[in-house]
Amino acid sequence: MWYAIIGRDAPGSLERRQAARPAHLARLEALQAAGRLLLAGPFPAVDAADPGPAGWTGSLIVAEFDSLEEAEAWAAADPYREAGVYAEVEVKPFRKVLPK
């Protein structure tokens, strides 16, 4: 089943985000290589593709896991979580309808 992982950034976490980004991306690339990643990306703090010093407010990952517990465990081990980038993380089942 698909699961949406929504991470909300802690205030002032831009430098921590930048430092943890390579490890965060490596985990996402592993999901993609396994055919389990639907999409992933950050939420800019301002209406721009590159928000510069305004930074990001969080991220969305939609990936396939065998259970909610597995998705929650994967999210808990995210380098952004470990680095204090995310103030909170929500994991929810997700049903893809479109595109088919």
Tab-separated table of N, CA and C in Angstrom, residues 7-88:
chain	number	residue	atom	x	y	z
A	7	GLY	N	6.535	15.554	6.539
A	7	GLY	CA	7.429	16.097	7.560
A	7	GLY	C	7.279	17.602	7.610
A	8	ARG	N	7.148	18.137	8.803
A	8	ARG	CA	7.043	19.585	8.981
A	8	ARG	C	8.326	20.089	9.628
A	9	ASP	N	8.982	21.030	8.961
A	9	ASP	CA	10.277	21.512	9.429
A	9	ASP	C	10.176	22.317	10.718
A	10	ALA	N	11.194	22.161	11.542
A	10	ALA	CA	11.346	22.979	12.745
A	10	ALA	C	11.809	24.370	12.320
A	11	PRO	N	11.429	25.390	13.054
A	11	PRO	CA	11.917	26.734	12.734
A	11	PRO	C	13.453	26.767	12.759
A	12	GLY	N	14.021	27.482	11.805
A	12	GLY	CA	15.465	27.654	11.772
A	12	GLY	C	16.257	26.402	11.440
A	13	SER	N	15.661	25.475	10.717
A	13	SER	CA	16.334	24.197	10.447
A	13	SER	C	17.011	24.123	9.077
A	14	LEU	N	17.101	25.225	8.359
A	14	LEU	CA	17.633	25.187	6.995
A	14	LEU	C	19.056	24.623	6.944
A	15	GLU	N	19.943	25.061	7.832
A	15	GLU	CA	21.318	24.554	7.812
A	15	GLU	C	21.366	23.057	8.123
A	16	ARG	N	20.553	22.605	9.067
A	16	ARG	CA	20.500	21.172	9.384
A	16	ARG	C	19.962	20.382	8.189
A	17	ARG	N	18.974	20.957	7.499
A	17	ARG	CA	18.405	20.314	6.299
A	17	ARG	C	19.487	20.147	5.248
A	18	GLN	N	20.237	21.194	4.996
A	18	GLN	CA	21.278	21.141	3.972
A	18	GLN	C	22.348	20.107	4.324
A	19	ALA	N	22.707	20.026	5.597
A	19	ALA	CA	23.745	19.077	6.015
A	19	ALA	C	23.269	17.626	5.901
A	20	ALA	N	22.005	17.375	6.206
A	20	ALA	CA	21.473	16.001	6.194
A	20	ALA	C	20.934	15.583	4.824
A	21	ARG	N	20.872	16.492	3.872
A	21	ARG	CA	20.253	16.220	2.577
A	21	ARG	C	20.858	15.029	1.838
A	22	PRO	N	22.186	14.899	1.740
A	22	PRO	CA	22.721	13.737	1.000
A	22	PRO	C	22.244	12.394	1.560
A	23	ALA	N	22.220	12.243	2.863
A	23	ALA	CA	21.759	10.983	3.465
A	23	ALA	C	20.261	10.793	3.258
A	24	HIS	N	19.505	11.881	3.351
A	24	HIS	CA	18.058	11.826	3.122
A	24	HIS	C	17.777	11.369	1.682
A	25	LEU	N	18.461	11.971	0.716
A	25	LEU	CA	18.260	11.619	-0.691
A	25	LEU	C	18.685	10.185	-0.981
A	26	ALA	N	19.741	9.714	-0.342
A	26	ALA	CA	20.195	8.340	-0.564
A	26	ALA	C	19.104	7.337	-0.191
A	27	ARG	N	18.391	7.589	0.897
A	27	ARG	CA	17.299	6.681	1.290
A	27	ARG	C	16.155	6.730	0.280
A	28	LEU	N	15.856	7.922	-0.222
A	28	LEU	CA	14.804	8.054	-1.226
A	28	LEU	C	15.213	7.365	-2.531
A	29	GLU	N	16.472	7.504	-2.903
A	29	GLU	CA	16.953	6.854	-4.123
A	29	GLU	C	16.895	5.339	-3.991
A	30	ALA	N	17.107	4.805	-2.790
A	30	ALA	CA	16.986	3.364	-2.566
A	30	ALA	C	15.535	2.910	-2.751
A	31	LEU	N	14.588	3.701	-2.251
A	31	LEU	CA	13.171	3.393	-2.474
A	31	LEU	C	12.845	3.426	-3.966
A	32	GLN	N	13.370	4.433	-4.657
A	32	GLN	CA	13.114	4.561	-6.089
A	32	GLN	C	13.693	3.369	-6.848
A	33	ALA	N	14.892	2.959	-6.508
A	33	ALA	CA	15.527	1.822	-7.181
A	33	ALA	C	14.729	0.534	-6.973
A	34	ALA	N	14.042	0.444	-5.833
A	34	ALA	CA	13.211	-0.729	-5.533
A	34	ALA	C	11.819	-0.616	-6.139
A	35	GLY	N	11.540	0.494	-6.849
A	35	GLY	CA	10.227	0.685	-7.461
A	35	GLY	C	9.137	1.024	-6.457
A	36	ARG	N	9.507	1.577	-5.301
A	36	ARG	CA	8.542	1.835	-4.227
A	36	ARG	C	8.293	3.321	-3.971
A	37	LEU	N	8.862	4.204	-4.778
A	37	LEU	CA	8.693	5.643	-4.565
A	37	LEU	C	7.772	6.213	-5.630
A	38	LEU	N	6.672	6.811	-5.203
A	38	LEU	CA	5.753	7.461	-6.136
A	38	LEU	C	6.193	8.894	-6.392
A	39	LEU	N	6.497	9.628	-5.319
A	39	LEU	CA	6.979	10.999	-5.442
A	39	LEU	C	7.594	11.443	-4.127
A	40	ALA	N	8.426	12.474	-4.230
A	40	ALA	CA	9.040	13.053	-3.033
A	40	ALA	C	9.491	14.463	-3.359
A	41	GLY	N	9.366	15.356	-2.397
A	41	GLY	CA	9.849	16.713	-2.597
A	41	GLY	C	9.509	17.600	-1.424
A	42	PRO	N	10.176	18.759	-1.364
A	42	PRO	CA	9.969	19.698	-0.272
A	42	PRO	C	8.893	20.742	-0.584
A	43	PHE	N	8.433	21.384	0.480
A	43	PHE	CA	7.495	22.503	0.375
A	43	PHE	C	8.287	23.801	0.547
A	44	PRO	N	8.429	24.613	-0.518
A	44	PRO	CA	9.128	25.895	-0.366
A	44	PRO	C	8.370	26.819	0.588
A	45	ALA	N	9.123	27.588	1.353
A	45	ALA	CA	8.513	28.527	2.304
A	45	ALA	C	7.889	29.725	1.599
A	46	VAL	N	8.313	29.979	0.363
A	46	VAL	CA	7.756	31.065	-0.446
A	46	VAL	C	7.401	30.495	-1.817
A	47	ASP	N	6.651	31.237	-2.584
A	47	ASP	CA	6.194	30.774	-3.891
A	47	ASP	C	7.323	30.905	-4.918
A	48	ALA	N	8.287	29.982	-4.823
A	48	ALA	CA	9.426	29.979	-5.739
A	48	ALA	C	10.013	28.573	-5.764
A	49	ALA	N	10.522	28.172	-6.924
A	49	ALA	CA	11.145	26.851	-7.026
A	49	ALA	C	12.372	26.753	-6.127
A	50	ASP	N	13.128	27.854	-6.021
A	50	ASP	CA	14.276	27.919	-5.116
A	50	ASP	C	13.995	29.042	-4.123
A	51	PRO	N	13.611	28.687	-2.903
A	51	PRO	CA	13.225	29.723	-1.945
A	51	PRO	C	14.388	30.463	-1.299
A	52	GLY	N	15.619	30.095	-1.646
A	52	GLY	CA	16.779	30.767	-1.081
A	52	GLY	C	16.774	30.705	0.437
A	53	PRO	N	17.116	31.823	1.093
A	53	PRO	CA	17.217	31.809	2.554
A	53	PRO	C	15.879	31.619	3.267
A	54	ALA	N	14.761	31.761	2.547
A	54	ALA	CA	13.455	31.511	3.177
A	54	ALA	C	13.323	30.038	3.540
A	55	GLY	N	14.008	29.182	2.757
A	55	GLY	CA	14.050	27.760	3.070
A	55	GLY	C	12.775	27.014	2.745
A	56	TRP	N	12.511	25.997	3.561
A	56	TRP	CA	11.451	25.036	3.315
A	56	TRP	C	10.597	24.894	4.565
A	57	THR	N	9.368	24.468	4.375
A	57	THR	CA	8.482	24.269	5.529
A	57	THR	C	8.257	22.796	5.836
A	58	GLY	N	8.749	21.924	4.969
A	58	GLY	CA	8.571	20.495	5.185
A	58	GLY	C	8.722	19.738	3.892
A	59	SER	N	8.308	18.476	3.916
A	59	SER	CA	8.455	17.597	2.761
A	59	SER	C	7.288	16.629	2.679
A	60	LEU	N	7.073	16.120	1.473
A	60	LEU	CA	6.084	15.081	1.228
A	60	LEU	C	6.776	13.926	0.521
A	61	ILE	N	6.567	12.732	1.030
A	61	ILE	CA	7.057	11.507	0.402
A	61	ILE	C	5.855	10.580	0.285
A	62	VAL	N	5.646	10.015	-0.887
A	62	VAL	CA	4.626	8.977	-1.059
A	62	VAL	C	5.364	7.742	-1.548
A	63	ALA	N	5.321	6.705	-0.718
A	63	ALA	CA	6.069	5.490	-1.020
A	63	ALA	C	5.269	4.264	-0.606
A	64	GLU	N	5.677	3.133	-1.152
A	64	GLU	CA	4.985	1.875	-0.891
A	64	GLU	C	5.684	1.104	0.234
A	65	PHE	N	4.879	0.668	1.192
A	65	PHE	CA	5.360	-0.148	2.306
A	65	PHE	C	4.354	-1.264	2.538
A	66	ASP	N	4.777	-2.302	3.236
A	66	ASP	CA	3.894	-3.434	3.521
A	66	ASP	C	2.853	-3.119	4.586
A	67	SER	N	3.132	-2.113	5.434
A	67	SER	CA	2.200	-1.789	6.516
A	67	SER	C	2.448	-0.369	7.004
A	68	LEU	N	1.476	0.149	7.728
A	68	LEU	CA	1.627	1.463	8.345
A	68	LEU	C	2.809	1.453	9.305
A	69	GLU	N	2.970	0.378	10.050
A	69	GLU	CA	4.076	0.279	11.005
A	69	GLU	C	5.422	0.352	10.301
A	70	GLU	N	5.535	-0.311	9.143
A	70	GLU	CA	6.790	-0.259	8.385
A	70	GLU	C	7.046	1.153	7.873
A	71	ALA	N	6.012	1.821	7.389
A	71	ALA	CA	6.159	3.196	6.911
A	71	ALA	C	6.561	4.126	8.055
A	72	GLU	N	5.959	3.950	9.214
A	72	GLU	CA	6.298	4.778	10.376
A	72	GLU	C	7.741	4.540	10.820
A	73	ALA	N	8.183	3.296	10.808
A	73	ALA	CA	9.558	2.984	11.191
A	73	ALA	C	10.546	3.596	10.200
A	74	TRP	N	10.218	3.512	8.902
A	74	TRP	CA	11.084	4.108	7.885
A	74	TRP	C	11.168	5.619	8.097
A	75	ALA	N	10.032	6.252	8.342
A	75	ALA	CA	10.004	7.704	8.548
A	75	ALA	C	10.770	8.102	9.806
A	76	ALA	N	10.681	7.292	10.856
A	76	ALA	CA	11.362	7.610	12.115
A	76	ALA	C	12.880	7.595	11.950
A	77	ALA	N	13.376	6.813	10.991
A	77	ALA	CA	14.818	6.707	10.779
A	77	ALA	C	15.336	7.680	9.722
A	78	ASP	N	14.495	8.588	9.249
A	78	ASP	CA	14.912	9.544	8.228
A	78	ASP	C	16.015	10.448	8.789
A	79	PRO	N	17.077	10.682	8.031
A	79	PRO	CA	18.135	11.581	8.497
A	79	PRO	C	17.643	12.983	8.855
A	80	TYR	N	16.604	13.463	8.190
A	80	TYR	CA	16.055	14.773	8.560
A	80	TYR	C	15.466	14.721	9.969
A	81	ARG	N	14.853	13.625	10.307
A	81	ARG	CA	14.288	13.471	11.657
A	81	ARG	C	15.415	13.420	12.686
A	82	GLU	N	16.419	12.616	12.383
A	82	GLU	CA	17.548	12.461	13.292
A	82	GLU	C	18.333	13.756	13.475
A	83	ALA	N	18.376	14.604	12.432
A	83	ALA	CA	19.120	15.867	12.494
A	83	ALA	C	18.303	17.007	13.096
A	84	GLY	N	17.048	16.750	13.407
A	84	GLY	CA	16.213	17.799	13.971
A	84	GLY	C	15.622	18.742	12.943
A	85	VAL	N	15.628	18.341	11.680
A	85	VAL	CA	15.006	19.159	10.631
A	85	VAL	C	13.490	19.140	10.813
A	86	TYR	N	12.950	17.941	10.971
A	86	TYR	CA	11.506	17.805	11.126
A	86	TYR	C	11.113	17.983	12.592
A	87	ALA	N	10.187	18.891	12.839
A	87	ALA	CA	9.614	19.051	14.174
A	87	ALA	C	8.572	17.978	14.431
A	88	GLU	N	7.912	17.561	13.358
A	88	GLU	CA	6.914	16.496	13.467
A	88	GLU	C	6.784	15.787	12.132
